[in-house]
Amino acid sequence: MAITAKIGDIFTLQKEVDKYRPIFYAGASGDFNPIHIDAEFGKMVGLGGAILQGLCTMAFVMQTVSEWSHDPYKVKKLKVRFAKPVLPEDTITITGKVTTIENSTARCELIAKKQTGEEVINNAYAEVDLG
Amino acid sequence: MAVDKKFIGKKYPPVEYEVCKEKVKEYATAVGDLNPLYMDEQKAQQSRYKGLIAPPMFAVVYTKDAVAQVMFDRELALNLPMLVHGEQEYEFVDVVRPGDVIVTEAYVADIYEKGDKDFVVAGGISKKKSDGSTVTRGKWTFVIRR
């Protein structure tokens, strides 16, 4: 199913990070780095607690794009920069914007922000097949 | 100490991973993406995929052990307590489904310095064992503070 998209289209998704999300993600992904599952360790290394795995936040970004595209494998490429850590009980808002369309591929610039407005993912984009 | 650029291009042994539907469900649940294509066999049957698929980002799971070889390479000797995951990219070339056996080969894609930081880029190419076709190409950028 073709996607109707035009330059300037904006899409968004909000994700709440509950207290135990890093532990669920550790189990599912195998990333048991102590900075994700041990709040005391996280504080000791200056992160302010146990932080969410960056790749989990990237999965939120992927969900945002794939809900917009209605088909996850229409997303051909996803690139992100992890700007700041995400902590349990943060609320993350992901926003995508179509910036170019060429050869039936849309390039969407992406950004993820915390409830404070701080950017947690930036310099991010997806390439989506519109065909 | 800067990471030696001579390791650019170094390759690591392939790592196999068999995708299973229960692990896919567990992953989708953990990231809170409850798309029926990942979870609901009947609905997935009626879709254009004609069966369950893995979320594209499930690549994280089947590429993990391959790329860990770069992180924990004693020759590279990355200073892990000072390492953060700076950037990530994946190209999704083909659909991955439960039952697929995925073979990932990791390599050192790049090593460079910027300011007082070292950057090590690990690459990983994942293919289906059955026919050798590529499913994903990944790049992990690790930033190491000195």
PDB file of C-alpha atoms in Angstrom:
ATOM      1  CA  MET A   1       0.000   0.000   0.000  1.00  0.00           C
ATOM      2  CA  ALA A   2       1.456   3.298  -1.102  1.00  0.00           C
ATOM      3  CA  ILE A   3       1.842   6.048   1.478  1.00  0.00           C
ATOM      4  CA  THR A   4       0.580   9.534   0.758  1.00  0.00           C
ATOM      5  CA  ALA A   5       3.200  11.972   1.987  1.00  0.00           C
ATOM      6  CA  LYS A   6       4.241  15.514   1.213  1.00  0.00           C
ATOM      7  CA  ILE A   7       7.135  17.678   2.283  1.00  0.00           C
ATOM      8  CA  GLY A   8       6.395  19.299   5.640  1.00  0.00           C
ATOM      9  CA  ASP A   9       4.148  16.476   6.942  1.00  0.00           C
ATOM     10  CA  ILE A  10       4.634  16.019  10.672  1.00  0.00           C
ATOM     11  CA  PHE A  11       3.946  12.953  12.809  1.00  0.00           C
ATOM     12  CA  THR A  12       4.427  12.346  16.490  1.00  0.00           C
ATOM     13  CA  LEU A  13       4.276   9.721  19.244  1.00  0.00           C
ATOM     14  CA  GLN A  14       4.551   9.938  23.010  1.00  0.00           C
ATOM     15  CA  LYS A  15       6.086   7.159  25.125  1.00  0.00           C
ATOM     16  CA  GLU A  16       6.092   6.933  28.894  1.00  0.00           C
ATOM     17  CA  VAL A  17       9.113   5.245  30.426  1.00  0.00           C
ATOM     18  CA  ASP A  18       7.937   3.439  33.544  1.00  0.00           C
ATOM     19  CA  LYS A  19      10.202   2.639  36.450  1.00  0.00           C
ATOM     20  CA  TYR A  20      11.000  -0.916  35.347  1.00  0.00           C
ATOM     21  CA  ARG A  21      11.368  -0.325  31.584  1.00  0.00           C
ATOM     22  CA  PRO A  22      15.203  -0.665  31.541  1.00  0.00           C
ATOM     23  CA  ILE A  23      14.855  -4.048  33.262  1.00  0.00           C
ATOM     24  CA  PHE A  24      12.222  -5.318  30.808  1.00  0.00           C
ATOM     25  CA  TYR A  25      14.396  -4.089  27.939  1.00  0.00           C
ATOM     26  CA  ALA A  26      17.484  -5.728  29.448  1.00  0.00           C
ATOM     27  CA  GLY A  27      15.679  -9.067  29.527  1.00  0.00           C
ATOM     28  CA  ALA A  28      14.374  -8.720  25.974  1.00  0.00           C
ATOM     29  CA  SER A  29      17.598  -7.418  24.409  1.00  0.00           C
ATOM     30  CA  GLY A  30      20.293  -8.958  26.595  1.00  0.00           C
ATOM     31  CA  ASP A  31      21.777  -5.544  27.474  1.00  0.00           C
ATOM     32  CA  PHE A  32      22.347  -5.965  31.212  1.00  0.00           C
ATOM     33  CA  ASN A  33      25.000  -3.245  31.547  1.00  0.00           C
ATOM     34  CA  PRO A  34      24.776  -2.191  35.240  1.00  0.00           C
ATOM     35  CA  ILE A  35      24.130   1.446  34.215  1.00  0.00           C
ATOM     36  CA  HIS A  36      20.695   0.221  33.051  1.00  0.00           C
ATOM     37  CA  ILE A  37      19.631  -2.012  35.899  1.00  0.00           C
ATOM     38  CA  ASP A  38      21.393  -0.697  38.996  1.00  0.00           C
ATOM     39  CA  ALA A  39      20.382   2.819  40.067  1.00  0.00           C
ATOM     40  CA  GLU A  40      23.156   3.053  42.658  1.00  0.00           C
ATOM     41  CA  PHE A  41      25.762   2.180  40.045  1.00  0.00           C
ATOM     42  CA  GLY A  42      24.215   4.742  37.672  1.00  0.00           C
ATOM     43  CA  LYS A  43      24.461   7.441  40.338  1.00  0.00           C
ATOM     44  CA  MET A  44      28.053   6.458  41.136  1.00  0.00           C
ATOM     45  CA  VAL A  45      29.117   7.015  37.513  1.00  0.00           C
ATOM     46  CA  GLY A  46      27.319  10.361  37.344  1.00  0.00           C
ATOM     47  CA  LEU A  47      24.220   9.414  35.345  1.00  0.00           C
ATOM     48  CA  GLY A  48      21.728  10.262  38.081  1.00  0.00           C
ATOM     49  CA  GLY A  49      20.348   6.730  38.280  1.00  0.00           C
ATOM     50  CA  ALA A  50      19.745   3.727  36.052  1.00  0.00           C
ATOM     51  CA  ILE A  51      19.320   5.019  32.503  1.00  0.00           C
ATOM     52  CA  LEU A  52      17.215   3.532  29.720  1.00  0.00           C
ATOM     53  CA  GLN A  53      19.130   1.711  26.976  1.00  0.00           C
ATOM     54  CA  GLY A  54      19.640   4.098  24.036  1.00  0.00           C
ATOM     55  CA  LEU A  55      18.547   1.375  21.637  1.00  0.00           C
ATOM     56  CA  CYS A  56      15.199   1.205  23.474  1.00  0.00           C
ATOM     57  CA  THR A  57      14.681   4.913  22.809  1.00  0.00           C
ATOM     58  CA  MET A  58      15.687   4.203  19.201  1.00  0.00           C
ATOM     59  CA  ALA A  59      12.946   1.539  19.111  1.00  0.00           C
ATOM     60  CA  PHE A  60      10.469   4.249  20.190  1.00  0.00           C
ATOM     61  CA  VAL A  61      11.673   6.358  17.257  1.00  0.00           C
ATOM     62  CA  MET A  62      11.235   3.377  14.930  1.00  0.00           C
ATOM     63  CA  GLN A  63       7.701   2.823  16.227  1.00  0.00           C
ATOM     64  CA  THR A  64       6.905   6.481  15.511  1.00  0.00           C
ATOM     65  CA  VAL A  65       8.031   6.133  11.898  1.00  0.00           C
ATOM     66  CA  SER A  66       6.491   2.708  11.310  1.00  0.00           C
ATOM     67  CA  GLU A  67       3.087   3.781  12.670  1.00  0.00           C
ATOM     68  CA  TRP A  68       3.224   6.706  10.226  1.00  0.00           C
ATOM     69  CA  SER A  69       4.250   4.453   7.331  1.00  0.00           C
ATOM     70  CA  HIS A  70       1.665   1.764   8.371  1.00  0.00           C
ATOM     71  CA  ASP A  71       4.263  -0.857   7.484  1.00  0.00           C
ATOM     72  CA  PRO A  72       7.456  -1.340   9.480  1.00  0.00           C
ATOM     73  CA  TYR A  73       9.561  -2.624   6.583  1.00  0.00           C
ATOM     74  CA  LYS A  74       8.797   0.470   4.483  1.00  0.00           C
ATOM     75  CA  VAL A  75      11.395   2.044   6.761  1.00  0.00           C
ATOM     76  CA  LYS A  76      14.621   1.390   4.859  1.00  0.00           C
ATOM     77  CA  LYS A  77      17.063   3.226   7.073  1.00  0.00           C
ATOM     78  CA  LEU A  78      17.110   4.740  10.547  1.00  0.00           C
ATOM     79  CA  LYS A  79      19.980   6.719  12.001  1.00  0.00           C
ATOM     80  CA  VAL A  80      20.041   8.393  15.420  1.00  0.00           C
ATOM     81  CA  ARG A  81      22.419  10.282  17.680  1.00  0.00           C
ATOM     82  CA  PHE A  82      22.031   9.670  21.414  1.00  0.00           C
ATOM     83  CA  ALA A  83      22.235  13.180  22.862  1.00  0.00           C
ATOM     84  CA  LYS A  84      21.230  12.749  26.529  1.00  0.00           C
ATOM     85  CA  PRO A  85      20.271   9.822  28.765  1.00  0.00           C
ATOM     86  CA  VAL A  86      16.625   8.863  29.309  1.00  0.00           C
ATOM     87  CA  LEU A  87      15.678   8.007  32.886  1.00  0.00           C
ATOM     88  CA  PRO A  88      12.786   5.958  34.265  1.00  0.00           C
ATOM     89  CA  GLU A  89       9.605   8.026  34.645  1.00  0.00           C
ATOM     90  CA  ASP A  90      10.560  10.334  31.778  1.00  0.00           C
ATOM     91  CA  THR A  91       7.981  10.981  29.074  1.00  0.00           C
ATOM     92  CA  ILE A  92       9.489  11.034  25.599  1.00  0.00           C
ATOM     93  CA  THR A  93       7.894  12.816  22.651  1.00  0.00           C
ATOM     94  CA  ILE A  94       9.158  11.821  19.233  1.00  0.00           C
ATOM     95  CA  THR A  95       8.472  14.057  16.251  1.00  0.00           C
ATOM     96  CA  GLY A  96       9.151  13.313  12.598  1.00  0.00           C
ATOM     97  CA  LYS A  97       9.002  15.714   9.669  1.00  0.00           C
ATOM     98  CA  VAL A  98       9.164  14.886   5.975  1.00  0.00           C
ATOM     99  CA  THR A  99      11.958  17.031   4.525  1.00  0.00           C
ATOM    100  CA  THR A 100      12.557  15.616   1.049  1.00  0.00           C
ATOM    101  CA  ILE A 101      10.887  13.164  -1.310  1.00  0.00           C
ATOM    102  CA  GLU A 102      13.016  11.685  -4.092  1.00  0.00           C
ATOM    103  CA  ASN A 103      12.538   8.556  -6.178  1.00  0.00           C
ATOM    104  CA  SER A 104       9.536   7.566  -4.061  1.00  0.00           C
ATOM    105  CA  THR A 105      11.620   7.721  -0.865  1.00  0.00           C
ATOM    106  CA  ALA A 106      10.776  10.191   1.897  1.00  0.00           C
ATOM    107  CA  ARG A 107      13.502  11.453   4.179  1.00  0.00           C
ATOM    108  CA  CYS A 108      12.098  12.234   7.633  1.00  0.00           C
ATOM    109  CA  GLU A 109      14.088  14.253  10.142  1.00  0.00           C
ATOM    110  CA  LEU A 110      13.460  13.016  13.692  1.00  0.00           C
ATOM    111  CA  ILE A 111      13.866  14.353  17.181  1.00  0.00           C
ATOM    112  CA  ALA A 112      13.031  12.922  20.617  1.00  0.00           C
ATOM    113  CA  LYS A 113      12.577  15.184  23.629  1.00  0.00           C
ATOM    114  CA  LYS A 114      11.943  14.707  27.339  1.00  0.00           C
ATOM    115  CA  GLN A 115       9.107  16.367  29.241  1.00  0.00           C
ATOM    116  CA  THR A 116      11.641  19.111  30.113  1.00  0.00           C
ATOM    117  CA  GLY A 117      12.219  19.868  26.426  1.00  0.00           C
ATOM    118  CA  GLU A 118      15.737  18.421  26.542  1.00  0.00           C
ATOM    119  CA  GLU A 119      16.678  16.544  23.378  1.00  0.00           C
ATOM    120  CA  VAL A 120      17.495  12.886  23.992  1.00  0.00           C
ATOM    121  CA  ILE A 121      17.822  11.898  20.334  1.00  0.00           C
ATOM    122  CA  ASN A 122      18.768  14.352  17.604  1.00  0.00           C
ATOM    123  CA  ASN A 123      20.598  14.437  14.257  1.00  0.00           C
ATOM    124  CA  ALA A 124      18.278  11.567  13.417  1.00  0.00           C
ATOM    125  CA  TYR A 125      16.529  10.606  10.204  1.00  0.00           C
ATOM    126  CA  ALA A 126      14.644   7.805   8.540  1.00  0.00           C
ATOM    127  CA  GLU A 127      14.295   6.896   4.884  1.00  0.00           C
ATOM    128  CA  VAL A 128      10.852   5.554   4.063  1.00  0.00           C
ATOM    129  CA  ASP A 129       9.795   3.844   0.846  1.00  0.00           C
ATOM    130  CA  LEU A 130       6.512   5.411  -0.281  1.00  0.00           C
ATOM    131  CA  GLY A 131       5.828   2.877  -3.037  1.00  0.00           C
TER     132      GLY A 131
ATOM    133  CA  MET B   1      45.692   6.785  24.577  1.00  0.00           C
ATOM    134  CA  ALA B   2      44.177   6.930  21.106  1.00  0.00           C
ATOM    135  CA  VAL B   3      42.805   3.737  19.583  1.00  0.00           C
ATOM    136  CA  ASP B   4      45.190   2.469  16.883  1.00  0.00           C
ATOM    137  CA  LYS B   5      43.822   3.114  13.370  1.00  0.00           C
ATOM    138  CA  LYS B   6      45.539  -0.045  12.092  1.00  0.00           C
ATOM    139  CA  PHE B   7      42.487  -2.000  13.284  1.00  0.00           C
ATOM    140  CA  ILE B   8      40.192  -0.362  10.702  1.00  0.00           C
ATOM    141  CA  GLY B   9      38.878  -3.200   8.557  1.00  0.00           C
ATOM    142  CA  LYS B  10      39.441  -5.901  11.169  1.00  0.00           C
ATOM    143  CA  LYS B  11      36.838  -8.653  10.812  1.00  0.00           C
ATOM    144  CA  TYR B  12      35.342 -10.923  13.458  1.00  0.00           C
ATOM    145  CA  PRO B  13      33.940 -14.447  13.253  1.00  0.00           C
ATOM    146  CA  PRO B  14      30.306 -14.721  12.125  1.00  0.00           C
ATOM    147  CA  VAL B  15      27.654 -15.157  14.816  1.00  0.00           C
ATOM    148  CA  GLU B  16      24.412 -17.072  14.208  1.00  0.00           C
ATOM    149  CA  TYR B  17      21.031 -16.257  15.744  1.00  0.00           C
ATOM    150  CA  GLU B  18      17.758 -18.094  15.206  1.00  0.00           C
ATOM    151  CA  VAL B  19      14.771 -15.758  15.416  1.00  0.00           C
ATOM    152  CA  CYS B  20      11.901 -17.225  17.437  1.00  0.00           C
ATOM    153  CA  LYS B  21       8.377 -15.867  17.748  1.00  0.00           C
ATOM    154  CA  GLU B  22       8.322 -15.877  21.554  1.00  0.00           C
ATOM    155  CA  LYS B  23      11.507 -13.764  21.709  1.00  0.00           C
ATOM    156  CA  VAL B  24      10.027 -11.389  19.131  1.00  0.00           C
ATOM    157  CA  LYS B  25       6.898 -10.991  21.295  1.00  0.00           C
ATOM    158  CA  GLU B  26       9.034 -10.415  24.380  1.00  0.00           C
ATOM    159  CA  TYR B  27      11.046  -7.730  22.564  1.00  0.00           C
ATOM    160  CA  ALA B  28       7.945  -6.007  21.126  1.00  0.00           C
ATOM    161  CA  THR B  29       6.338  -6.012  24.586  1.00  0.00           C
ATOM    162  CA  ALA B  30       9.478  -4.581  26.229  1.00  0.00           C
ATOM    163  CA  VAL B  31       9.604  -1.616  23.825  1.00  0.00           C
ATOM    164  CA  GLY B  32       5.804  -1.221  23.974  1.00  0.00           C
ATOM    165  CA  ASP B  33       5.260  -1.638  20.220  1.00  0.00           C
ATOM    166  CA  LEU B  34       2.319  -4.038  20.108  1.00  0.00           C
ATOM    167  CA  ASN B  35       1.878  -4.159  16.331  1.00  0.00           C
ATOM    168  CA  PRO B  36      -0.190  -7.304  15.563  1.00  0.00           C
ATOM    169  CA  LEU B  37       2.332  -8.170  12.825  1.00  0.00           C
ATOM    170  CA  TYR B  38       4.738  -9.037  15.670  1.00  0.00           C
ATOM    171  CA  MET B  39       2.262 -10.555  18.130  1.00  0.00           C
ATOM    172  CA  ASP B  40      -0.896 -11.927  16.561  1.00  0.00           C
ATOM    173  CA  GLU B  41      -0.478 -14.925  14.295  1.00  0.00           C
ATOM    174  CA  GLN B  42      -3.988 -14.721  12.799  1.00  0.00           C
ATOM    175  CA  LYS B  43      -3.849 -11.016  11.974  1.00  0.00           C
ATOM    176  CA  ALA B  44      -0.325 -11.397  10.608  1.00  0.00           C
ATOM    177  CA  GLN B  45      -1.580 -14.218   8.346  1.00  0.00           C
ATOM    178  CA  GLN B  46      -4.093 -11.812   6.792  1.00  0.00           C
ATOM    179  CA  SER B  47      -1.445  -9.130   6.158  1.00  0.00           C
ATOM    180  CA  ARG B  48       0.772  -8.770   3.084  1.00  0.00           C
ATOM    181  CA  TYR B  49       3.445 -10.647   5.049  1.00  0.00           C
ATOM    182  CA  LYS B  50       1.255 -13.778   5.334  1.00  0.00           C
ATOM    183  CA  GLY B  51       2.652 -14.502   8.787  1.00  0.00           C
ATOM    184  CA  LEU B  52       4.444 -13.063  11.805  1.00  0.00           C
ATOM    185  CA  ILE B  53       7.433 -10.781  11.271  1.00  0.00           C
ATOM    186  CA  ALA B  54      10.112  -9.404  13.599  1.00  0.00           C
ATOM    187  CA  PRO B  55      10.160  -5.643  14.234  1.00  0.00           C
ATOM    188  CA  PRO B  56      12.972  -4.104  12.145  1.00  0.00           C
ATOM    189  CA  MET B  57      14.741  -2.998  15.350  1.00  0.00           C
ATOM    190  CA  PHE B  58      14.834  -6.640  16.487  1.00  0.00           C
ATOM    191  CA  ALA B  59      18.151  -6.387  14.615  1.00  0.00           C
ATOM    192  CA  VAL B  60      19.475  -5.162  17.960  1.00  0.00           C
ATOM    193  CA  VAL B  61      18.933  -8.646  19.365  1.00  0.00           C
ATOM    194  CA  TYR B  62      20.377 -10.753  16.553  1.00  0.00           C
ATOM    195  CA  THR B  63      23.415  -8.468  16.035  1.00  0.00           C
ATOM    196  CA  LYS B  64      24.310  -8.019  19.717  1.00  0.00           C
ATOM    197  CA  ASP B  65      26.789 -10.859  20.165  1.00  0.00           C
ATOM    198  CA  ALA B  66      28.530 -10.130  16.858  1.00  0.00           C
ATOM    199  CA  VAL B  67      29.171  -6.484  17.716  1.00  0.00           C
ATOM    200  CA  ALA B  68      30.088  -7.295  21.320  1.00  0.00           C
ATOM    201  CA  GLN B  69      33.218  -8.908  19.869  1.00  0.00           C
ATOM    202  CA  VAL B  70      34.369  -5.439  18.784  1.00  0.00           C
ATOM    203  CA  MET B  71      33.569  -3.841  22.139  1.00  0.00           C
ATOM    204  CA  PHE B  72      35.389  -6.502  24.120  1.00  0.00           C
ATOM    205  CA  ASP B  73      38.294  -7.038  21.682  1.00  0.00           C
ATOM    206  CA  ARG B  74      41.467  -7.183  23.781  1.00  0.00           C
ATOM    207  CA  GLU B  75      43.581  -5.947  20.884  1.00  0.00           C
ATOM    208  CA  LEU B  76      41.451  -2.811  20.510  1.00  0.00           C
ATOM    209  CA  ALA B  77      41.393  -2.518  24.322  1.00  0.00           C
ATOM    210  CA  LEU B  78      38.544   0.027  24.456  1.00  0.00           C
ATOM    211  CA  ASN B  79      38.261   1.795  27.804  1.00  0.00           C
ATOM    212  CA  LEU B  80      34.766   0.497  28.553  1.00  0.00           C
ATOM    213  CA  PRO B  81      33.948   2.546  31.689  1.00  0.00           C
ATOM    214  CA  MET B  82      34.515   5.693  29.576  1.00  0.00           C
ATOM    215  CA  LEU B  83      32.608   4.408  26.548  1.00  0.00           C
ATOM    216  CA  VAL B  84      29.161   5.636  25.523  1.00  0.00           C
ATOM    217  CA  HIS B  85      26.992   4.640  22.589  1.00  0.00           C
ATOM    218  CA  GLY B  86      27.001   7.841  20.544  1.00  0.00           C
ATOM    219  CA  GLU B  87      25.157   6.971  17.349  1.00  0.00           C
ATOM    220  CA  GLN B  88      23.386   4.057  15.725  1.00  0.00           C
ATOM    221  CA  GLU B  89      22.197   3.368  12.236  1.00  0.00           C
ATOM    222  CA  TYR B  90      20.525   0.432  10.568  1.00  0.00           C
ATOM    223  CA  GLU B  91      19.649  -0.158   6.954  1.00  0.00           C
ATOM    224  CA  PHE B  92      16.725  -2.551   6.672  1.00  0.00           C
ATOM    225  CA  VAL B  93      17.197  -4.443   3.446  1.00  0.00           C
ATOM    226  CA  ASP B  94      14.764  -7.323   3.870  1.00  0.00           C
ATOM    227  CA  VAL B  95      12.072  -8.659   6.178  1.00  0.00           C
ATOM    228  CA  VAL B  96      13.097 -10.874   9.105  1.00  0.00           C
ATOM    229  CA  ARG B  97      10.658 -13.496  10.376  1.00  0.00           C
ATOM    230  CA  PRO B  98      10.504 -16.038  13.167  1.00  0.00           C
ATOM    231  CA  GLY B  99      12.319 -19.146  11.971  1.00  0.00           C
ATOM    232  CA  ASP B 100      15.016 -17.219  10.074  1.00  0.00           C
ATOM    233  CA  VAL B 101      18.593 -17.993  11.033  1.00  0.00           C
ATOM    234  CA  ILE B 102      20.579 -14.757  10.764  1.00  0.00           C
ATOM    235  CA  VAL B 103      24.363 -14.713  10.427  1.00  0.00           C
ATOM    236  CA  THR B 104      26.077 -11.448  11.386  1.00  0.00           C
ATOM    237  CA  GLU B 105      29.645 -10.518  10.583  1.00  0.00           C
ATOM    238  CA  ALA B 106      31.065  -7.581  12.509  1.00  0.00           C
ATOM    239  CA  TYR B 107      34.029  -5.451  11.517  1.00  0.00           C
ATOM    240  CA  VAL B 108      35.778  -2.247  12.521  1.00  0.00           C
ATOM    241  CA  ALA B 109      34.388   0.338  10.099  1.00  0.00           C
ATOM    242  CA  ASP B 110      36.283   3.391  11.322  1.00  0.00           C
ATOM    243  CA  ILE B 111      38.490   4.812  14.080  1.00  0.00           C
ATOM    244  CA  TYR B 112      39.028   8.557  14.478  1.00  0.00           C
ATOM    245  CA  GLU B 113      39.628  11.271  17.070  1.00  0.00           C
ATOM    246  CA  LYS B 114      37.740  14.502  17.642  1.00  0.00           C
ATOM    247  CA  GLY B 115      38.816  16.825  20.431  1.00  0.00           C
ATOM    248  CA  ASP B 116      39.586  14.730  23.501  1.00  0.00           C
ATOM    249  CA  LYS B 117      37.440  11.818  22.385  1.00  0.00           C
ATOM    250  CA  ASP B 118      38.061   8.643  20.416  1.00  0.00           C
ATOM    251  CA  PHE B 119      35.426   7.359  18.026  1.00  0.00           C
ATOM    252  CA  VAL B 120      35.218   3.694  17.092  1.00  0.00           C
ATOM    253  CA  VAL B 121      32.640   2.667  14.515  1.00  0.00           C
ATOM    254  CA  ALA B 122      31.674  -1.000  14.419  1.00  0.00           C
ATOM    255  CA  GLY B 123      29.876  -2.346  11.379  1.00  0.00           C
ATOM    256  CA  GLY B 124      27.734  -5.448  11.102  1.00  0.00           C
ATOM    257  CA  ILE B 125      26.282  -7.137   8.039  1.00  0.00           C
ATOM    258  CA  SER B 126      23.490  -9.616   8.694  1.00  0.00           C
ATOM    259  CA  LYS B 127      22.408 -12.239   6.192  1.00  0.00           C
ATOM    260  CA  LYS B 128      19.937 -15.095   6.077  1.00  0.00           C
ATOM    261  CA  LYS B 129      21.739 -18.378   6.491  1.00  0.00           C
ATOM    262  CA  SER B 130      19.315 -20.069   4.097  1.00  0.00           C
ATOM    263  CA  ASP B 131      20.192 -18.072   0.966  1.00  0.00           C
ATOM    264  CA  GLY B 132      22.918 -15.609   1.961  1.00  0.00           C
ATOM    265  CA  SER B 133      20.712 -12.582   1.222  1.00  0.00           C
ATOM    266  CA  THR B 134      21.360  -9.437   3.274  1.00  0.00           C
ATOM    267  CA  VAL B 135      18.698  -8.396   5.797  1.00  0.00           C
ATOM    268  CA  THR B 136      20.371  -5.496   7.640  1.00  0.00           C
ATOM    269  CA  ARG B 137      23.531  -3.410   7.695  1.00  0.00           C
ATOM    270  CA  GLY B 138      24.279  -1.734  11.023  1.00  0.00           C
ATOM    271  CA  LYS B 139      26.739   0.860  12.323  1.00  0.00           C
ATOM    272  CA  TRP B 140      27.448   1.439  16.004  1.00  0.00           C
ATOM    273  CA  THR B 141      29.429   4.563  16.916  1.00  0.00           C
ATOM    274  CA  PHE B 142      31.155   4.300  20.283  1.00  0.00           C
ATOM    275  CA  VAL B 143      32.565   7.437  21.876  1.00  0.00           C
ATOM    276  CA  ILE B 144      35.365   7.025  24.386  1.00  0.00           C
ATOM    277  CA  ARG B 145      36.296   9.902  26.668  1.00  0.00           C
ATOM    278  CA  ARG B 146      39.959  10.097  27.538  1.00  0.00           C
TER     279      ARG B 146
END
